[in-house]
Amino acid sequence: MITDIPFVPDTGFQPEVTPFFDAHSHTFSYVVQDPGSTRCAVFDCVLDIDYAAGRLGYAGADAIIRQIEREKLTVDWLVETHVHADHLSAAPYLRDRVGGMLGIGAKILVVQDYFGKVFNEGTDFQRDGSQFDRLFVDGDRYEIGGMTARVLETPGHTPACTSHVVGDSVFVGDTLFMPDAGTARADFPGGDARTLYRSIRRLLTLPEEMRIFVCHDYGPNGREVTHQTTVGAELRDNIHVGTASSEDEFVAWRNQRDSTLPMPQLIIPSLQVNIKGGNLPEPQGNGRRFFTVPIDGL
Ligand SMILES: [Fe+2]
């Protein structure tokens, strides 16, 4: 349950944040390091896929692993801000190589239930979040070395979206984009534009100087892709939810806009892997793994 208790973050420390950009899905992953130790968390790591060929790739995940090994970091957490519909999670690949506990929002159960049916998953697929090490609820805290991270449930883009406050930084997943890019769609199953607006408003009550790290950027109007802004900049300049936009205006605009958007190119393989914590489908009789494409299922 989301509380209305005012939350005053401890902005007195600054995690070291290293972004990694996946140009195919326009995703930013982050290595978030405790400056006082060699402990870190990895947010939203990406597994490459050439879907047309059914071929996986590991270059993006390996770049993160190289950074972890070069800096001799210990991975405390692998965090998914939500069940991504546009890329496969590389969390199991990273966990096998550099460790870390895998965490996601507890509302993953809602997503598992819905898409378990879409993909006709059998009883082997537990819809209880047990594929993850930790299911975060609002207000949860967890440690990254000497840093305490705090979880905020920020649903709307999907039901299981969470944002993570670490010192002067907040990792918002797809709850917010850069100010000139606005917001993410809210039309996936369980998504809701009004809920998204309220989640964003809640994030924007954080101190204005706090750094915001977004999960996606598409470089609108020809600018370079970028990943970092501030609460104050979003309040002033976000084209969808800046101070000028009312809730009702946002909801009407978001719903209209979403009705025109095509499905993400990788939604089919992404969801069936990501609802299982990034684990690939079990091999079939010939030892090969297969994605399932539900006809008219989405
Ligand atoms: Fe997303």
mmCIF file of C-alpha atoms and ligand atoms in Angstrom:
data_model
loop_
_atom_site.group_PDB
_atom_site.id
_atom_site.type_symbol
_atom_site.label_atom_id
_atom_site.label_comp_id
_atom_site.label_asym_id
_atom_site.label_seq_id
_atom_site.Cartn_x
_atom_site.Cartn_y
_atom_site.Cartn_z
ATOM 1 C CA MET A 1 0.000 0.000 0.000
ATOM 2 C CA ILE A 2 1.264 3.471 -0.841
ATOM 3 C CA THR A 3 1.495 5.707 2.173
ATOM 4 C CA ASP A 4 1.033 9.445 2.233
ATOM 5 C CA ILE A 5 3.573 9.829 4.996
ATOM 6 C CA PRO A 6 5.945 12.636 4.007
ATOM 7 C CA PHE A 7 9.287 11.217 3.093
ATOM 8 C CA VAL A 8 12.385 13.287 3.698
ATOM 9 C CA PRO A 9 15.275 11.658 1.862
ATOM 10 C CA ASP A 10 18.803 11.780 3.182
ATOM 11 C CA THR A 11 20.361 13.765 0.355
ATOM 12 C CA GLY A 12 23.619 14.154 2.238
ATOM 13 C CA PHE A 13 25.392 11.520 0.197
ATOM 14 C CA GLN A 14 25.836 11.011 -3.497
ATOM 15 C CA PRO A 15 26.136 7.563 -5.057
ATOM 16 C CA GLU A 16 28.556 7.149 -7.939
ATOM 17 C CA VAL A 17 26.380 6.436 -10.961
ATOM 18 C CA THR A 18 27.681 4.931 -14.199
ATOM 19 C CA PRO A 19 25.166 4.792 -17.051
ATOM 20 C CA PHE A 20 25.145 2.179 -19.828
ATOM 21 C CA PHE A 21 23.062 2.827 -22.910
ATOM 22 C CA ASP A 22 21.426 0.163 -25.055
ATOM 23 C CA ALA A 23 20.933 1.885 -28.391
ATOM 24 C CA HIS A 24 18.470 -0.705 -29.671
ATOM 25 C CA SER A 25 15.860 -0.281 -26.923
ATOM 26 C CA HIS A 26 17.037 3.187 -25.862
ATOM 27 C CA THR A 27 17.426 1.880 -22.314
ATOM 28 C CA PHE A 28 19.758 3.253 -19.675
ATOM 29 C CA SER A 29 21.090 0.743 -17.161
ATOM 30 C CA TYR A 30 22.997 1.982 -14.136
ATOM 31 C CA VAL A 31 25.752 0.786 -11.870
ATOM 32 C CA VAL A 32 25.136 2.612 -8.600
ATOM 33 C CA GLN A 33 28.112 2.504 -6.285
ATOM 34 C CA ASP A 34 28.538 3.386 -2.647
ATOM 35 C CA PRO A 35 31.407 5.928 -2.649
ATOM 36 C CA GLY A 36 32.469 4.695 0.781
ATOM 37 C CA SER A 37 32.957 1.063 -0.216
ATOM 38 C CA THR A 38 33.156 -1.209 -3.232
ATOM 39 C CA ARG A 39 29.501 -2.268 -3.058
ATOM 40 C CA CYS A 40 27.040 -1.492 -5.819
ATOM 41 C CA ALA A 41 23.630 -2.164 -7.298
ATOM 42 C CA VAL A 42 22.778 -2.609 -10.970
ATOM 43 C CA PHE A 43 19.504 -1.158 -12.220
ATOM 44 C CA ASP A 44 17.665 -2.475 -15.289
ATOM 45 C CA CYS A 45 20.368 -4.440 -17.103
ATOM 46 C CA VAL A 46 19.647 -5.376 -20.724
ATOM 47 C CA LEU A 47 20.098 -8.632 -22.634
ATOM 48 C CA ASP A 48 20.553 -8.036 -26.355
ATOM 49 C CA ILE A 49 18.345 -9.846 -28.833
ATOM 50 C CA ASP A 50 18.088 -10.032 -32.586
ATOM 51 C CA TYR A 51 14.447 -11.087 -32.531
ATOM 52 C CA ALA A 52 14.204 -11.649 -36.277
ATOM 53 C CA ALA A 53 16.961 -14.250 -35.963
ATOM 54 C CA GLY A 54 15.939 -15.495 -32.494
ATOM 55 C CA ARG A 55 19.507 -14.795 -31.398
ATOM 56 C CA LEU A 56 20.616 -13.461 -28.026
ATOM 57 C CA GLY A 57 23.611 -11.197 -27.467
ATOM 58 C CA TYR A 58 25.614 -10.315 -24.417
ATOM 59 C CA ALA A 59 27.659 -7.245 -25.388
ATOM 60 C CA GLY A 60 25.614 -4.835 -23.256
ATOM 61 C CA ALA A 61 25.593 -7.077 -20.201
ATOM 62 C CA ASP A 62 29.293 -7.832 -20.622
ATOM 63 C CA ALA A 63 30.098 -4.107 -20.638
ATOM 64 C CA ILE A 64 28.464 -3.806 -17.214
ATOM 65 C CA ILE A 65 30.308 -6.879 -15.982
ATOM 66 C CA ARG A 66 33.631 -5.443 -17.184
ATOM 67 C CA GLN A 67 32.963 -2.249 -15.240
ATOM 68 C CA ILE A 68 32.166 -4.259 -12.104
ATOM 69 C CA GLU A 69 35.303 -6.354 -12.468
ATOM 70 C CA ARG A 70 37.534 -3.399 -13.366
ATOM 71 C CA GLU A 71 36.404 -1.491 -10.268
ATOM 72 C CA LYS A 72 36.474 -4.696 -8.170
ATOM 73 C CA LEU A 73 32.877 -4.097 -7.082
ATOM 74 C CA THR A 74 30.630 -6.407 -5.131
ATOM 75 C CA VAL A 75 27.064 -6.455 -6.413
ATOM 76 C CA ASP A 76 24.543 -6.299 -3.589
ATOM 77 C CA TRP A 77 21.437 -5.894 -5.757
ATOM 78 C CA LEU A 78 20.144 -6.319 -9.262
ATOM 79 C CA VAL A 79 17.060 -4.121 -9.396
ATOM 80 C CA GLU A 80 14.311 -4.099 -11.998
ATOM 81 C CA THR A 81 12.283 -0.891 -11.806
ATOM 82 C CA HIS A 82 9.432 -2.760 -13.535
ATOM 83 C CA VAL A 83 8.621 -5.569 -15.945
ATOM 84 C CA HIS A 84 10.036 -4.101 -19.134
ATOM 85 C CA ALA A 85 8.119 -4.574 -22.364
ATOM 86 C CA ASP A 86 10.848 -3.377 -24.706
ATOM 87 C CA HIS A 87 13.913 -5.379 -23.731
ATOM 88 C CA LEU A 88 14.891 -8.611 -22.031
ATOM 89 C CA SER A 89 16.419 -8.414 -18.584
ATOM 90 C CA ALA A 90 19.994 -9.633 -18.276
ATOM 91 C CA ALA A 91 19.635 -10.109 -14.519
ATOM 92 C CA PRO A 92 20.152 -13.907 -14.478
ATOM 93 C CA TYR A 93 23.182 -13.527 -16.764
ATOM 94 C CA LEU A 94 24.707 -10.968 -14.395
ATOM 95 C CA ARG A 95 23.776 -12.863 -11.264
ATOM 96 C CA ASP A 96 25.559 -15.971 -12.548
ATOM 97 C CA ARG A 97 28.739 -13.969 -13.175
ATOM 98 C CA VAL A 98 28.912 -11.224 -10.558
ATOM 99 C CA GLY A 99 26.207 -12.140 -8.026
ATOM 100 C CA GLY A 100 23.605 -9.873 -6.492
ATOM 101 C CA MET A 101 20.084 -10.358 -5.220
ATOM 102 C CA LEU A 102 17.284 -9.670 -7.670
ATOM 103 C CA GLY A 103 14.542 -7.290 -6.590
ATOM 104 C CA ILE A 104 11.371 -5.950 -8.198
ATOM 105 C CA GLY A 105 8.099 -4.389 -7.035
ATOM 106 C CA ALA A 106 5.713 -6.751 -5.253
ATOM 107 C CA LYS A 107 2.981 -5.939 -7.775
ATOM 108 C CA ILE A 108 4.898 -8.233 -10.142
ATOM 109 C CA LEU A 109 2.300 -10.794 -9.037
ATOM 110 C CA VAL A 110 -0.376 -8.839 -10.913
ATOM 111 C CA VAL A 111 1.783 -8.817 -14.036
ATOM 112 C CA GLN A 112 2.636 -12.503 -13.685
ATOM 113 C CA ASP A 113 -1.009 -13.428 -13.339
ATOM 114 C CA TYR A 114 -2.079 -11.440 -16.399
ATOM 115 C CA PHE A 115 0.715 -12.447 -18.737
ATOM 116 C CA GLY A 116 0.873 -15.998 -17.415
ATOM 117 C CA LYS A 117 -2.549 -16.358 -19.026
ATOM 118 C CA VAL A 118 -1.539 -14.498 -22.196
ATOM 119 C CA PHE A 119 1.374 -16.871 -22.741
ATOM 120 C CA ASN A 120 -0.595 -19.917 -21.575
ATOM 121 C CA GLU A 121 1.989 -20.704 -18.926
ATOM 122 C CA GLY A 122 1.346 -23.986 -17.148
ATOM 123 C CA THR A 123 1.277 -24.690 -13.453
ATOM 124 C CA ASP A 124 5.090 -24.847 -13.448
ATOM 125 C CA PHE A 125 5.100 -21.070 -13.641
ATOM 126 C CA GLN A 126 4.689 -19.828 -10.092
ATOM 127 C CA ARG A 127 2.811 -16.535 -10.054
ATOM 128 C CA ASP A 128 4.086 -15.657 -6.599
ATOM 129 C CA GLY A 129 7.203 -13.668 -7.450
ATOM 130 C CA SER A 130 9.420 -16.512 -6.244
ATOM 131 C CA GLN A 131 11.691 -16.006 -9.259
ATOM 132 C CA PHE A 132 12.958 -12.898 -7.427
ATOM 133 C CA ASP A 133 14.920 -12.627 -4.196
ATOM 134 C CA ARG A 134 13.011 -9.627 -2.902
ATOM 135 C CA LEU A 135 9.615 -8.123 -3.657
ATOM 136 C CA PHE A 136 9.672 -4.435 -2.781
ATOM 137 C CA VAL A 137 6.720 -2.598 -1.289
ATOM 138 C CA ASP A 138 6.344 1.096 -0.704
ATOM 139 C CA GLY A 139 8.671 2.402 1.972
ATOM 140 C CA ASP A 140 10.986 -0.601 1.898
ATOM 141 C CA ARG A 141 14.642 0.018 2.558
ATOM 142 C CA TYR A 142 17.624 -1.979 1.412
ATOM 143 C CA GLU A 143 21.360 -1.531 1.700
ATOM 144 C CA ILE A 144 23.929 -0.938 -1.025
ATOM 145 C CA GLY A 145 27.106 -1.104 1.013
ATOM 146 C CA GLY A 146 26.763 1.744 3.504
ATOM 147 C CA MET A 147 23.966 3.452 1.558
ATOM 148 C CA THR A 148 20.315 2.920 2.361
ATOM 149 C CA ALA A 149 18.033 2.834 -0.669
ATOM 150 C CA ARG A 150 14.357 3.582 -0.236
ATOM 151 C CA VAL A 151 11.586 2.188 -2.437
ATOM 152 C CA LEU A 152 8.666 4.251 -3.674
ATOM 153 C CA GLU A 153 5.860 2.479 -5.483
ATOM 154 C CA THR A 154 5.189 4.567 -8.576
ATOM 155 C CA PRO A 155 2.580 2.620 -10.584
ATOM 156 C CA GLY A 156 0.853 3.837 -13.726
ATOM 157 C CA HIS A 157 3.162 2.899 -16.598
ATOM 158 C CA THR A 158 2.756 -0.642 -15.231
ATOM 159 C CA PRO A 159 1.309 -1.838 -11.909
ATOM 160 C CA ALA A 160 4.697 -3.010 -10.602
ATOM 161 C CA CYS A 161 6.717 0.156 -11.243
ATOM 162 C CA THR A 162 8.943 1.325 -8.421
ATOM 163 C CA SER A 163 11.340 4.227 -8.004
ATOM 164 C CA HIS A 164 14.437 4.001 -5.851
ATOM 165 C CA VAL A 165 15.849 6.847 -3.796
ATOM 166 C CA VAL A 166 19.548 6.561 -3.035
ATOM 167 C CA GLY A 167 21.052 9.633 -1.347
ATOM 168 C CA ASP A 168 20.629 12.639 -3.642
ATOM 169 C CA SER A 169 19.476 10.431 -6.535
ATOM 170 C CA VAL A 170 16.246 8.767 -7.586
ATOM 171 C CA PHE A 171 16.017 6.062 -10.218
ATOM 172 C CA VAL A 172 12.555 6.433 -11.686
ATOM 173 C CA GLY A 173 12.347 3.660 -14.263
ATOM 174 C CA ASP A 174 9.721 4.691 -16.828
ATOM 175 C CA THR A 175 7.690 6.813 -14.423
ATOM 176 C CA LEU A 176 9.235 9.946 -15.907
ATOM 177 C CA PHE A 177 11.306 10.725 -18.966
ATOM 178 C CA MET A 178 13.570 13.719 -19.521
ATOM 179 C CA PRO A 179 11.638 17.034 -19.335
ATOM 180 C CA ASP A 180 11.506 17.463 -23.117
ATOM 181 C CA ALA A 181 10.347 13.851 -23.557
ATOM 182 C CA GLY A 182 7.603 13.892 -20.935
ATOM 183 C CA THR A 183 6.264 10.558 -19.795
ATOM 184 C CA ALA A 184 5.952 6.913 -20.789
ATOM 185 C CA ARG A 185 2.803 5.283 -22.097
ATOM 186 C CA ALA A 186 0.267 4.027 -19.596
ATOM 187 C CA ASP A 187 -1.781 1.653 -21.756
ATOM 188 C CA PHE A 188 -0.158 -1.687 -20.975
ATOM 189 C CA PRO A 189 -2.381 -4.110 -19.017
ATOM 190 C CA GLY A 190 -2.657 -2.727 -15.498
ATOM 191 C CA GLY A 191 -1.310 0.651 -16.582
ATOM 192 C CA ASP A 192 -3.336 3.780 -15.908
ATOM 193 C CA ALA A 193 -2.721 7.391 -16.873
ATOM 194 C CA ARG A 194 -4.302 8.897 -13.750
ATOM 195 C CA THR A 195 -2.291 6.585 -11.522
ATOM 196 C CA LEU A 196 0.849 7.522 -13.442
ATOM 197 C CA TYR A 197 0.135 11.229 -12.994
ATOM 198 C CA ARG A 198 -0.253 10.790 -9.233
ATOM 199 C CA SER A 199 2.938 8.738 -9.006
ATOM 200 C CA ILE A 200 4.810 11.457 -10.865
ATOM 201 C CA ARG A 201 3.378 14.169 -8.662
ATOM 202 C CA ARG A 202 4.548 12.184 -5.664
ATOM 203 C CA LEU A 203 8.071 11.934 -7.086
ATOM 204 C CA LEU A 204 8.056 15.663 -7.725
ATOM 205 C CA THR A 205 7.546 16.369 -4.040
ATOM 206 C CA LEU A 206 11.133 15.250 -3.504
ATOM 207 C CA PRO A 207 13.700 18.050 -3.009
ATOM 208 C CA GLU A 208 14.156 20.018 -6.228
ATOM 209 C CA GLU A 209 17.919 19.518 -6.294
ATOM 210 C CA MET A 210 17.622 15.732 -6.310
ATOM 211 C CA ARG A 211 19.071 14.010 -9.334
ATOM 212 C CA ILE A 212 16.651 11.965 -11.453
ATOM 213 C CA PHE A 213 17.970 9.071 -13.546
ATOM 214 C CA VAL A 214 15.615 7.897 -16.277
ATOM 215 C CA CYS A 215 15.421 4.417 -17.785
ATOM 216 C CA HIS A 216 14.823 5.514 -21.379
ATOM 217 C CA ASP A 217 15.641 8.395 -23.625
ATOM 218 C CA TYR A 218 14.904 8.707 -27.327
ATOM 219 C CA GLY A 219 16.595 12.050 -27.964
ATOM 220 C CA PRO A 220 13.546 14.039 -29.074
ATOM 221 C CA ASN A 221 13.946 16.785 -31.675
ATOM 222 C CA GLY A 222 17.355 15.562 -32.665
ATOM 223 C CA ARG A 223 19.158 16.158 -29.381
ATOM 224 C CA GLU A 224 21.746 13.719 -28.008
ATOM 225 C CA VAL A 225 20.344 11.008 -25.758
ATOM 226 C CA THR A 226 20.833 11.754 -22.098
ATOM 227 C CA HIS A 227 19.820 10.213 -18.826
ATOM 228 C CA GLN A 228 20.012 12.650 -15.930
ATOM 229 C CA THR A 229 17.879 15.574 -14.824
ATOM 230 C CA THR A 230 16.577 16.976 -11.538
ATOM 231 C CA VAL A 231 13.257 17.152 -9.733
ATOM 232 C CA GLY A 232 13.293 20.926 -10.187
ATOM 233 C CA ALA A 233 13.852 20.684 -13.937
ATOM 234 C CA GLU A 234 10.978 18.207 -14.268
ATOM 235 C CA LEU A 235 8.692 20.476 -12.248
ATOM 236 C CA ARG A 236 9.510 23.462 -14.412
ATOM 237 C CA ASP A 237 9.891 21.967 -17.831
ATOM 238 C CA ASN A 238 8.334 18.502 -18.201
ATOM 239 C CA ILE A 239 6.193 18.817 -21.305
ATOM 240 C CA HIS A 240 3.503 16.486 -19.947
ATOM 241 C CA VAL A 241 3.419 17.049 -16.193
ATOM 242 C CA GLY A 242 5.177 20.329 -15.520
ATOM 243 C CA THR A 243 3.394 22.731 -13.235
ATOM 244 C CA ALA A 244 1.097 23.885 -16.029
ATOM 245 C CA SER A 245 -0.562 20.494 -16.624
ATOM 246 C CA SER A 246 -3.639 19.482 -14.669
ATOM 247 C CA GLU A 247 -4.375 15.862 -13.852
ATOM 248 C CA ASP A 248 -7.424 15.708 -16.113
ATOM 249 C CA GLU A 249 -5.570 17.340 -19.003
ATOM 250 C CA PHE A 250 -2.763 14.865 -18.625
ATOM 251 C CA VAL A 251 -5.082 11.853 -18.475
ATOM 252 C CA ALA A 252 -6.990 12.928 -21.581
ATOM 253 C CA TRP A 253 -3.805 13.668 -23.502
ATOM 254 C CA ARG A 254 -2.000 10.488 -22.377
ATOM 255 C CA ASN A 255 -4.940 8.236 -23.254
ATOM 256 C CA GLN A 256 -5.360 9.826 -26.657
ATOM 257 C CA ARG A 257 -1.657 9.567 -27.398
ATOM 258 C CA ASP A 258 -1.445 5.940 -26.211
ATOM 259 C CA SER A 259 -4.289 4.947 -28.512
ATOM 260 C CA THR A 260 -2.014 5.794 -31.451
ATOM 261 C CA LEU A 261 1.102 3.908 -30.300
ATOM 262 C CA PRO A 262 2.126 0.557 -31.779
ATOM 263 C CA MET A 263 3.196 -2.332 -29.568
ATOM 264 C CA PRO A 264 6.887 -2.240 -28.649
ATOM 265 C CA GLN A 265 8.866 -4.312 -31.108
ATOM 266 C CA LEU A 266 10.150 -6.689 -28.427
ATOM 267 C CA ILE A 267 7.080 -6.932 -26.182
ATOM 268 C CA ILE A 268 6.457 -10.627 -26.952
ATOM 269 C CA PRO A 269 9.881 -12.005 -25.996
ATOM 270 C CA SER A 270 10.425 -9.373 -23.292
ATOM 271 C CA LEU A 271 7.331 -10.085 -21.243
ATOM 272 C CA GLN A 272 7.569 -13.842 -21.295
ATOM 273 C CA VAL A 273 11.142 -13.661 -20.043
ATOM 274 C CA ASN A 274 10.833 -10.708 -17.672
ATOM 275 C CA ILE A 275 7.815 -12.030 -15.758
ATOM 276 C CA LYS A 276 10.136 -14.918 -14.841
ATOM 277 C CA GLY A 277 12.902 -12.712 -13.518
ATOM 278 C CA GLY A 278 14.672 -12.758 -16.863
ATOM 279 C CA ASN A 279 14.862 -16.542 -17.014
ATOM 280 C CA LEU A 280 14.559 -17.904 -20.534
ATOM 281 C CA PRO A 281 11.867 -20.447 -21.496
ATOM 282 C CA GLU A 282 12.750 -24.026 -20.580
ATOM 283 C CA PRO A 283 14.395 -26.051 -23.369
ATOM 284 C CA GLN A 284 12.098 -28.246 -25.420
ATOM 285 C CA GLY A 285 12.723 -31.818 -26.572
ATOM 286 C CA ASN A 286 15.522 -30.899 -28.952
ATOM 287 C CA GLY A 287 17.322 -28.922 -26.262
ATOM 288 C CA ARG A 288 16.438 -25.592 -27.831
ATOM 289 C CA ARG A 289 14.485 -22.793 -26.160
ATOM 290 C CA PHE A 290 11.554 -21.157 -27.921
ATOM 291 C CA PHE A 291 9.635 -17.932 -27.559
ATOM 292 C CA THR A 292 5.871 -18.159 -27.789
ATOM 293 C CA VAL A 293 3.886 -15.747 -29.948
ATOM 294 C CA PRO A 294 0.231 -15.631 -28.868
ATOM 295 C CA ILE A 295 -1.840 -14.835 -31.940
ATOM 296 C CA ASP A 296 -4.171 -11.913 -31.157
ATOM 297 C CA GLY A 297 -3.125 -12.283 -27.523
ATOM 298 C CA LEU A 298 -2.106 -8.692 -26.911
HETATM 299 FE FE FE B 1 8.823 0.326 -19.459
#
